[in-house]
Short mmCIF file of C-alpha atoms in Angstrom, two decimals:
data_model
loop_
_atom_site.label_atom_id
_atom_site.label_comp_id
_atom_site.label_asym_id
_atom_site.label_seq_id
_atom_site.Cartn_x
_atom_site.Cartn_y
_atom_site.Cartn_z
CA UNK A 169 108.49 115.96 97.55
CA UNK A 170 111.01 115.02 94.84
CA UNK A 171 113.29 113.68 97.55
CA UNK A 172 110.43 111.56 98.93
CA UNK A 173 109.65 109.85 95.65
CA UNK A 174 113.36 109.39 94.83
CA UNK A 175 113.84 107.70 98.20
CA UNK A 176 110.66 105.67 97.89
CA UNK A 177 111.71 104.56 94.40
CA UNK A 178 115.10 103.43 95.69
CA UNK A 179 113.46 101.53 98.53
CA UNK A 180 111.05 99.88 96.11
CA UNK A 181 114.04 98.78 94.01
CA UNK A 182 115.49 97.13 97.11
CA UNK A 183 112.19 95.37 97.69
CA UNK A 184 112.18 94.04 94.13
CA UNK A 185 115.72 92.74 94.59
CA UNK A 186 114.40 90.69 97.47
CA UNK A 187 112.23 88.67 95.09
CA UNK A 188 115.27 86.77 93.82
CA UNK A 189 115.83 85.47 97.35
CA UNK A 190 112.19 85.44 98.41
CA UNK A 191 112.15 81.70 98.95
CA UNK A 192 115.16 81.97 101.24
CA UNK A 193 113.41 84.71 103.20
CA UNK A 194 110.14 82.80 103.32
CA UNK A 195 111.54 79.37 104.04
CA UNK A 196 113.96 80.43 106.72
CA UNK A 197 117.32 79.02 105.61
CA UNK A 198 120.29 80.64 107.30
CA UNK A 199 118.43 83.77 108.32
CA UNK A 200 116.52 85.13 111.25
CA UNK A 201 113.14 84.48 109.63
CA UNK A 202 113.47 80.72 110.04
CA UNK A 203 111.21 80.60 113.07
CA UNK A 204 108.21 81.73 111.02
CA UNK A 205 108.83 79.05 108.42
CA UNK A 206 109.50 76.39 111.05
CA UNK A 207 106.18 77.13 112.72
CA UNK A 208 104.32 76.89 109.40
CA UNK A 209 106.14 73.65 108.52
CA UNK A 210 105.48 72.11 111.93
CA UNK A 211 101.83 72.95 111.59
CA UNK A 212 101.75 71.41 108.11
CA UNK A 213 103.51 68.23 109.34
CA UNK A 214 101.07 67.86 112.23
CA UNK A 215 98.14 68.34 109.88
CA UNK A 216 99.44 65.71 107.44
CA UNK A 217 100.08 63.31 110.29
CA UNK A 218 96.58 63.77 111.66
CA UNK A 219 94.75 63.61 108.33
CA UNK A 220 96.75 60.88 106.61
CA UNK A 221 97.69 58.66 109.56
CA UNK A 222 101.35 58.43 108.49
CA UNK A 223 104.58 58.25 110.44
CA UNK A 224 106.54 61.28 111.60
CA UNK A 225 109.11 60.80 108.83
CA UNK A 226 106.44 60.38 106.17
CA UNK A 227 104.56 63.39 107.50
CA UNK A 228 107.75 65.42 107.33
CA UNK A 229 108.19 64.33 103.72
CA UNK A 230 104.66 65.48 103.01
CA UNK A 231 105.20 68.72 104.88
CA UNK A 232 108.50 69.62 103.24
CA UNK A 233 108.00 70.64 99.61
CA UNK A 234 110.05 72.46 97.03
CA UNK A 235 109.62 76.26 96.92
CA UNK A 236 107.48 76.08 93.78
CA UNK A 237 105.28 73.41 95.33
CA UNK A 238 104.97 75.45 98.49
CA UNK A 239 103.63 78.40 96.54
CA UNK A 240 101.36 76.09 94.57
CA UNK A 241 99.98 74.71 97.83
CA UNK A 242 99.28 78.19 99.16
CA UNK A 243 95.64 77.56 98.28
CA UNK A 244 95.59 75.83 101.66
CA UNK A 245 96.59 79.16 103.10
CA UNK A 246 95.72 78.21 106.68
CA UNK A 247 99.27 76.86 106.92
CA UNK A 248 100.55 80.40 106.46
CA UNK A 249 98.27 82.15 108.94
CA UNK A 250 100.03 82.98 112.19
CA UNK A 251 99.05 83.94 115.70
CA UNK A 252 100.31 87.12 117.34
CA UNK A 253 103.11 85.21 119.07
CA UNK A 254 104.21 83.62 115.76
CA UNK A 255 104.02 86.83 113.69
CA UNK A 256 107.13 88.78 112.64
CA UNK A 257 108.11 91.38 115.22
CA UNK A 258 107.59 94.36 112.92
CA UNK A 259 103.93 93.41 112.46
CA UNK A 260 103.20 93.07 116.18
CA UNK A 261 102.11 96.65 116.80
CA UNK A 262 98.62 95.81 118.09
CA UNK A 263 98.73 93.25 120.93
CA UNK A 264 94.93 93.06 121.00
CA UNK A 265 94.80 91.41 117.55
CA UNK A 266 95.69 87.83 118.45
CA UNK A 267 95.44 85.91 115.17
CA UNK A 268 95.16 86.12 111.39
CA UNK A 269 98.69 87.33 110.63
CA UNK A 270 100.77 86.61 107.53
CA UNK A 271 104.56 86.58 107.57
CA UNK A 272 107.43 86.61 105.05
CA UNK A 273 105.42 85.72 101.96
CA UNK A 274 106.73 86.03 98.41
CA UNK A 275 105.34 88.75 96.16
CA UNK A 276 103.13 86.21 94.40
CA UNK A 277 101.76 84.90 97.67
CA UNK A 278 101.16 88.44 98.94
CA UNK A 279 98.95 89.03 95.90
CA UNK A 280 97.21 85.70 96.42
CA UNK A 281 96.64 86.59 100.07
CA UNK A 282 94.25 89.33 98.94
CA UNK A 283 91.76 86.47 98.59
CA UNK A 284 92.68 84.80 101.89
CA UNK A 285 90.74 85.32 105.09
CA UNK A 286 93.19 87.15 107.38
CA UNK A 287 93.15 90.09 109.76
CA UNK A 288 94.08 92.29 106.76
CA UNK A 289 91.32 91.15 104.39
CA UNK A 290 88.80 93.84 105.38
CA UNK A 291 91.55 96.48 105.38
CA UNK A 292 92.56 95.53 101.83
CA UNK A 293 89.09 95.21 100.34
CA UNK A 294 87.54 98.22 102.06
CA UNK A 295 89.95 100.46 100.17
CA UNK A 296 89.76 98.46 96.94
CA UNK A 297 86.02 99.17 97.00
CA UNK A 298 86.83 102.75 98.01
CA UNK A 299 89.03 103.10 94.93
CA UNK A 300 86.23 101.73 92.74
CA UNK A 301 83.78 104.22 94.30
CA UNK A 302 85.97 107.25 93.63
CA UNK A 303 86.87 106.05 90.15
CA UNK A 304 83.15 105.84 89.39
CA UNK A 305 82.56 109.30 90.87
CA UNK A 306 85.38 110.71 88.73
CA UNK A 307 83.78 109.39 85.56
CA UNK A 308 80.34 110.56 86.67
CA UNK A 309 81.36 114.05 87.77
CA UNK A 310 83.59 114.86 84.81
CA UNK A 311 81.63 113.15 82.04
CA UNK A 312 78.01 112.51 83.01
CA UNK A 313 77.13 115.18 85.60
CA UNK A 314 75.50 118.15 83.89
CA UNK A 315 77.10 121.04 85.78
CA UNK A 316 78.26 123.93 83.62
CA UNK A 317 81.43 124.53 85.60
CA UNK A 318 84.66 125.99 84.27
CA UNK A 319 87.55 123.83 83.18
CA UNK A 320 89.47 124.87 86.32
CA UNK A 321 86.55 123.84 88.55
CA UNK A 322 86.46 120.44 86.88
CA UNK A 323 90.22 120.15 87.27
CA UNK A 324 89.93 120.76 91.02
CA UNK A 325 87.20 118.12 91.34
CA UNK A 326 89.24 115.72 89.21
CA UNK A 327 92.38 116.24 91.31
CA UNK A 328 90.40 115.73 94.51
CA UNK A 329 89.04 112.39 93.33
CA UNK A 330 92.39 111.36 91.84
CA UNK A 331 94.09 111.94 95.21
CA UNK A 332 91.35 109.97 96.94
CA UNK A 333 91.95 107.11 94.51
CA UNK A 334 95.70 107.25 95.13
CA UNK A 335 95.08 107.07 98.87
CA UNK A 336 92.88 103.99 98.45
CA UNK A 337 95.33 102.19 96.13
CA UNK A 338 98.41 102.92 98.24
CA UNK A 339 96.61 101.86 101.41
CA UNK A 340 95.52 98.56 99.87
CA UNK A 341 99.06 97.98 98.56
CA UNK A 342 100.51 98.59 102.02
CA UNK A 343 98.16 96.11 103.68
CA UNK A 344 98.83 93.57 100.91
CA UNK A 345 102.64 93.66 100.84
CA UNK A 346 103.54 94.67 104.41
CA UNK A 347 103.95 91.00 105.34
CA UNK A 348 106.62 90.33 102.71
CA UNK A 349 109.60 91.60 104.70
CA UNK A 350 110.52 94.37 107.09
CA UNK A 351 112.00 96.40 104.23
CA UNK A 352 108.82 95.97 102.21
CA UNK A 353 106.79 96.98 105.25
CA UNK A 354 108.80 100.19 105.66
CA UNK A 355 108.64 100.97 101.96
CA UNK A 356 104.90 100.49 101.56
CA UNK A 357 104.21 102.31 104.82
CA UNK A 358 105.91 105.33 103.24
CA UNK A 359 103.62 105.01 100.23
CA UNK A 360 100.59 104.68 102.51
CA UNK A 361 101.52 107.87 104.37
CA UNK A 362 102.07 109.58 101.03
CA UNK A 363 98.52 108.63 100.03
CA UNK A 364 97.15 110.05 103.28
CA UNK A 365 99.09 113.27 102.71
CA UNK A 366 97.76 113.57 99.16
CA UNK A 367 94.18 113.15 100.37
CA UNK A 368 94.61 115.83 103.06
CA UNK A 369 96.20 118.14 100.49
CA UNK A 370 93.31 117.55 98.08
CA UNK A 371 90.71 118.28 100.78
CA UNK A 372 92.46 121.52 101.73
CA UNK A 373 93.04 122.68 98.17
CA UNK A 374 89.44 122.06 97.12
CA UNK A 375 88.08 123.73 100.28
CA UNK A 376 90.35 126.78 100.02
CA UNK A 377 89.79 127.09 96.28
CA UNK A 378 86.02 127.33 96.63
CA UNK A 379 85.81 129.11 99.99
CA UNK A 380 88.05 131.97 98.81
CA UNK A 381 86.92 131.86 95.20
CA UNK A 382 86.11 135.56 95.22
CA UNK A 383 89.20 136.56 97.22
CA UNK A 384 92.16 135.52 95.11
CA UNK A 385 94.84 136.92 97.42
CA UNK A 386 93.63 134.94 100.42
CA UNK A 387 93.05 131.94 98.19
CA UNK A 388 96.68 132.02 97.03
CA UNK A 389 97.95 132.56 100.58
CA UNK A 390 96.16 129.55 102.04
CA UNK A 391 96.96 127.35 99.06
CA UNK A 392 100.63 128.21 99.54
CA UNK A 393 100.57 127.42 103.27
CA UNK A 394 98.90 124.04 102.86
CA UNK A 395 101.36 123.13 100.11
CA UNK A 396 104.28 124.06 102.37
CA UNK A 397 102.92 121.87 105.17
CA UNK A 398 102.46 119.08 102.63
CA UNK A 399 106.11 119.47 101.60
CA UNK A 400 107.15 119.26 105.26
CA UNK A 401 105.08 116.14 105.84
CA UNK A 402 106.65 114.52 102.78
CA UNK A 403 110.18 115.55 103.75
CA UNK A 404 109.76 113.82 107.11
CA UNK A 405 109.32 110.53 105.24
CA UNK A 406 112.87 110.82 103.88
CA UNK A 407 114.91 108.09 105.63
CA UNK A 408 117.99 110.30 106.09
CA UNK A 409 116.07 112.45 108.60
CA UNK A 410 115.29 109.39 110.77
CA UNK A 411 112.05 110.89 112.06
CA UNK A 412 110.12 108.60 114.38
CA UNK A 413 106.55 107.58 113.55
CA UNK A 414 105.14 109.51 116.52
CA UNK A 415 106.51 112.80 115.15
CA UNK A 416 105.22 112.00 111.68
CA UNK A 417 101.75 111.38 113.11
CA UNK A 418 101.84 114.66 115.05
CA UNK A 419 102.64 116.55 111.84
CA UNK A 420 99.61 115.00 110.14
CA UNK A 421 97.39 115.81 113.11
CA UNK A 422 98.70 119.38 113.22
CA UNK A 423 98.15 119.73 109.51
CA UNK A 424 94.55 118.60 109.87
CA UNK A 425 94.00 120.95 112.83
CA UNK A 426 95.39 123.87 110.82
CA UNK A 427 92.20 123.80 108.75
CA UNK A 428 90.42 125.58 111.60
CA UNK A 429 92.33 128.78 110.72
CA UNK A 430 91.04 129.31 107.15
CA UNK A 431 87.60 128.07 108.23
CA UNK A 432 87.21 130.75 110.92
CA UNK A 433 88.64 133.37 108.58
CA UNK A 434 86.16 132.38 105.88
CA UNK A 435 83.19 132.54 108.25
CA UNK A 436 84.20 136.06 109.38
CA UNK A 437 84.73 137.26 105.80
CA UNK A 438 81.33 135.91 104.78
CA UNK A 439 79.58 137.78 107.60
CA UNK A 440 78.81 134.77 109.78
CA UNK A 441 75.39 133.16 109.92
CA UNK A 442 73.80 136.05 108.05
CA UNK A 443 75.23 134.64 104.84
CA UNK A 444 73.29 131.70 103.36
CA UNK A 445 76.47 130.04 102.10
CA UNK A 446 77.79 129.87 105.66
CA UNK A 447 74.51 128.33 106.81
CA UNK A 448 74.77 125.82 103.98
CA UNK A 449 78.41 124.80 104.23
CA UNK A 450 79.77 125.46 107.73
CA UNK A 451 77.78 122.55 109.24
CA UNK A 452 79.23 120.29 106.55
CA UNK A 453 82.78 121.44 107.31
CA UNK A 454 82.20 120.82 111.02
CA UNK A 455 80.65 117.47 110.13
CA UNK A 456 83.80 116.53 108.24
CA UNK A 457 85.91 117.33 111.29
CA UNK A 458 83.56 115.29 113.48
CA UNK A 459 83.75 112.25 111.19
CA UNK A 460 87.54 112.33 110.90
CA UNK A 461 87.93 112.94 114.65
CA UNK A 462 85.77 109.89 115.36
CA UNK A 463 87.89 107.77 113.02
CA UNK A 464 91.12 109.02 114.57
CA UNK A 465 89.84 108.40 118.12
CA UNK A 466 88.94 104.80 117.24
CA UNK A 467 92.33 104.33 115.58
CA UNK A 468 94.34 105.70 118.52
CA UNK A 469 92.39 104.02 121.33
CA UNK A 470 92.20 100.65 119.52
CA UNK A 471 88.57 100.23 120.35
CA UNK A 472 86.86 97.71 120.36
CA UNK A 473 89.69 95.12 120.41
CA UNK A 474 91.16 96.71 123.53
CA UNK A 475 88.14 95.41 125.47
CA UNK A 476 87.73 92.08 123.66
CA UNK A 477 91.22 90.87 122.60
CA UNK A 478 91.04 88.19 119.94
CA UNK A 479 87.31 88.61 119.29
CA UNK A 480 87.49 91.09 116.39
CA UNK A 481 90.73 89.97 114.75
CA UNK A 482 89.11 89.41 111.36
CA UNK A 483 86.09 91.72 111.39
CA UNK A 484 85.40 94.79 113.49
CA UNK A 485 88.85 95.90 114.65
CA UNK A 486 89.72 99.58 115.06
CA UNK A 487 91.83 99.79 111.91
CA UNK A 488 89.00 98.34 109.86
CA UNK A 489 86.59 100.90 111.30
CA UNK A 490 89.17 103.58 110.49
CA UNK A 491 89.20 102.44 106.85
CA UNK A 492 85.43 102.37 106.48
CA UNK A 493 84.90 105.75 108.17
CA UNK A 494 87.62 107.39 106.06
CA UNK A 495 85.95 106.19 102.85
CA UNK A 496 82.71 107.68 104.17
CA UNK A 497 84.46 110.94 105.07
CA UNK A 498 85.95 111.28 101.57
CA UNK A 499 82.55 110.64 99.99
CA UNK A 500 80.97 113.17 102.35
CA UNK A 501 83.57 115.81 101.38
CA UNK A 502 83.04 115.10 97.70
CA UNK A 503 79.32 115.78 98.11
CA UNK A 504 80.13 118.98 100.02
CA UNK A 505 82.25 120.15 97.09
CA UNK A 506 79.43 119.44 94.64
CA UNK A 507 77.04 121.52 96.76
CA UNK A 508 79.53 124.40 96.77
CA UNK A 509 79.97 124.26 92.99
CA UNK A 510 76.21 124.29 92.49
CA UNK A 511 75.85 127.28 94.82
CA UNK A 512 78.59 129.19 93.01
CA UNK A 513 77.04 128.47 89.63
CA UNK A 514 73.72 129.93 90.81
CA UNK A 515 74.89 132.86 92.98
CA UNK A 516 78.42 133.86 92.02
CA UNK A 517 80.18 136.25 94.40
CA UNK A 518 77.58 139.01 94.84
CA UNK A 519 75.96 137.53 97.95
CA UNK A 520 79.28 136.95 99.69
CA UNK A 521 79.95 140.57 100.65
CA UNK A 522 78.67 141.17 104.19
CA UNK A 523 80.97 143.91 105.48
#
């Protein structure tokens, strides 16, 4: 994990170095990004010509502005919104989303674009609101909620919600800055995957901690295994390994599927449906798997845009549904954890033994 953050930090430094030449990148002088700028400029010239009734030369003078003026005029952000065909190649991973792209913006304009209406707006704001939700739950659970739990129990809940917040923030950052450059895209994608890994780790650690609360040896064993898989998932993000995105995704899917093992073990140890805690919590665990599976299926199949290309570019695309469902899944798991804590506070370990 240390290697991951060292690498990510180095890549972020490279991204920051790009800011000094951001105008050159954005405005397409002597580089391969010129086409994006030319398209935006041509669109701006045509718009000036149409609205102001001026000559081609005068329209070009109106369309061509200094870099500072161009950023200042970004309020008319429609000039910077691209179609799929105009978008940078590294952003063209979903051919069913036909419009609403941004391309090669400066850092300042990336931040401003949070308030633009693009095909990333819902992705950005869904997880900004998600971060606000889990921040509020953190304050409520640790300060206001009157549960007489131990300090370690509160630490587990706090870490769970902190990881959820990190996932939300890193996801929003990725969708905000991915349009800056290909290097920025790669860098922030690494951070996004790190946030996903942290959230999976937090879900596992909280589940294993409470499920095997009365069986410390098994608790330690499963905590160790999930941490090792987490370390593997993080190591695969290290650029030197040159692991393709498909393999990275398979590791995450395998990691999620691994949760079936401790779940079945826990059910057997608890004596199956004869134990009230199994009746209470197993349906919620299965519900969590169902919710996440639904989100993943929508994400992979690219439904609904696969059937209506261009119709859900701004609202209703598969990635947006993925975001919303994941926020719901995290909230659902948080409530499951609260139910488990309440049960433990009232019953302890005595009712768990069903051998």
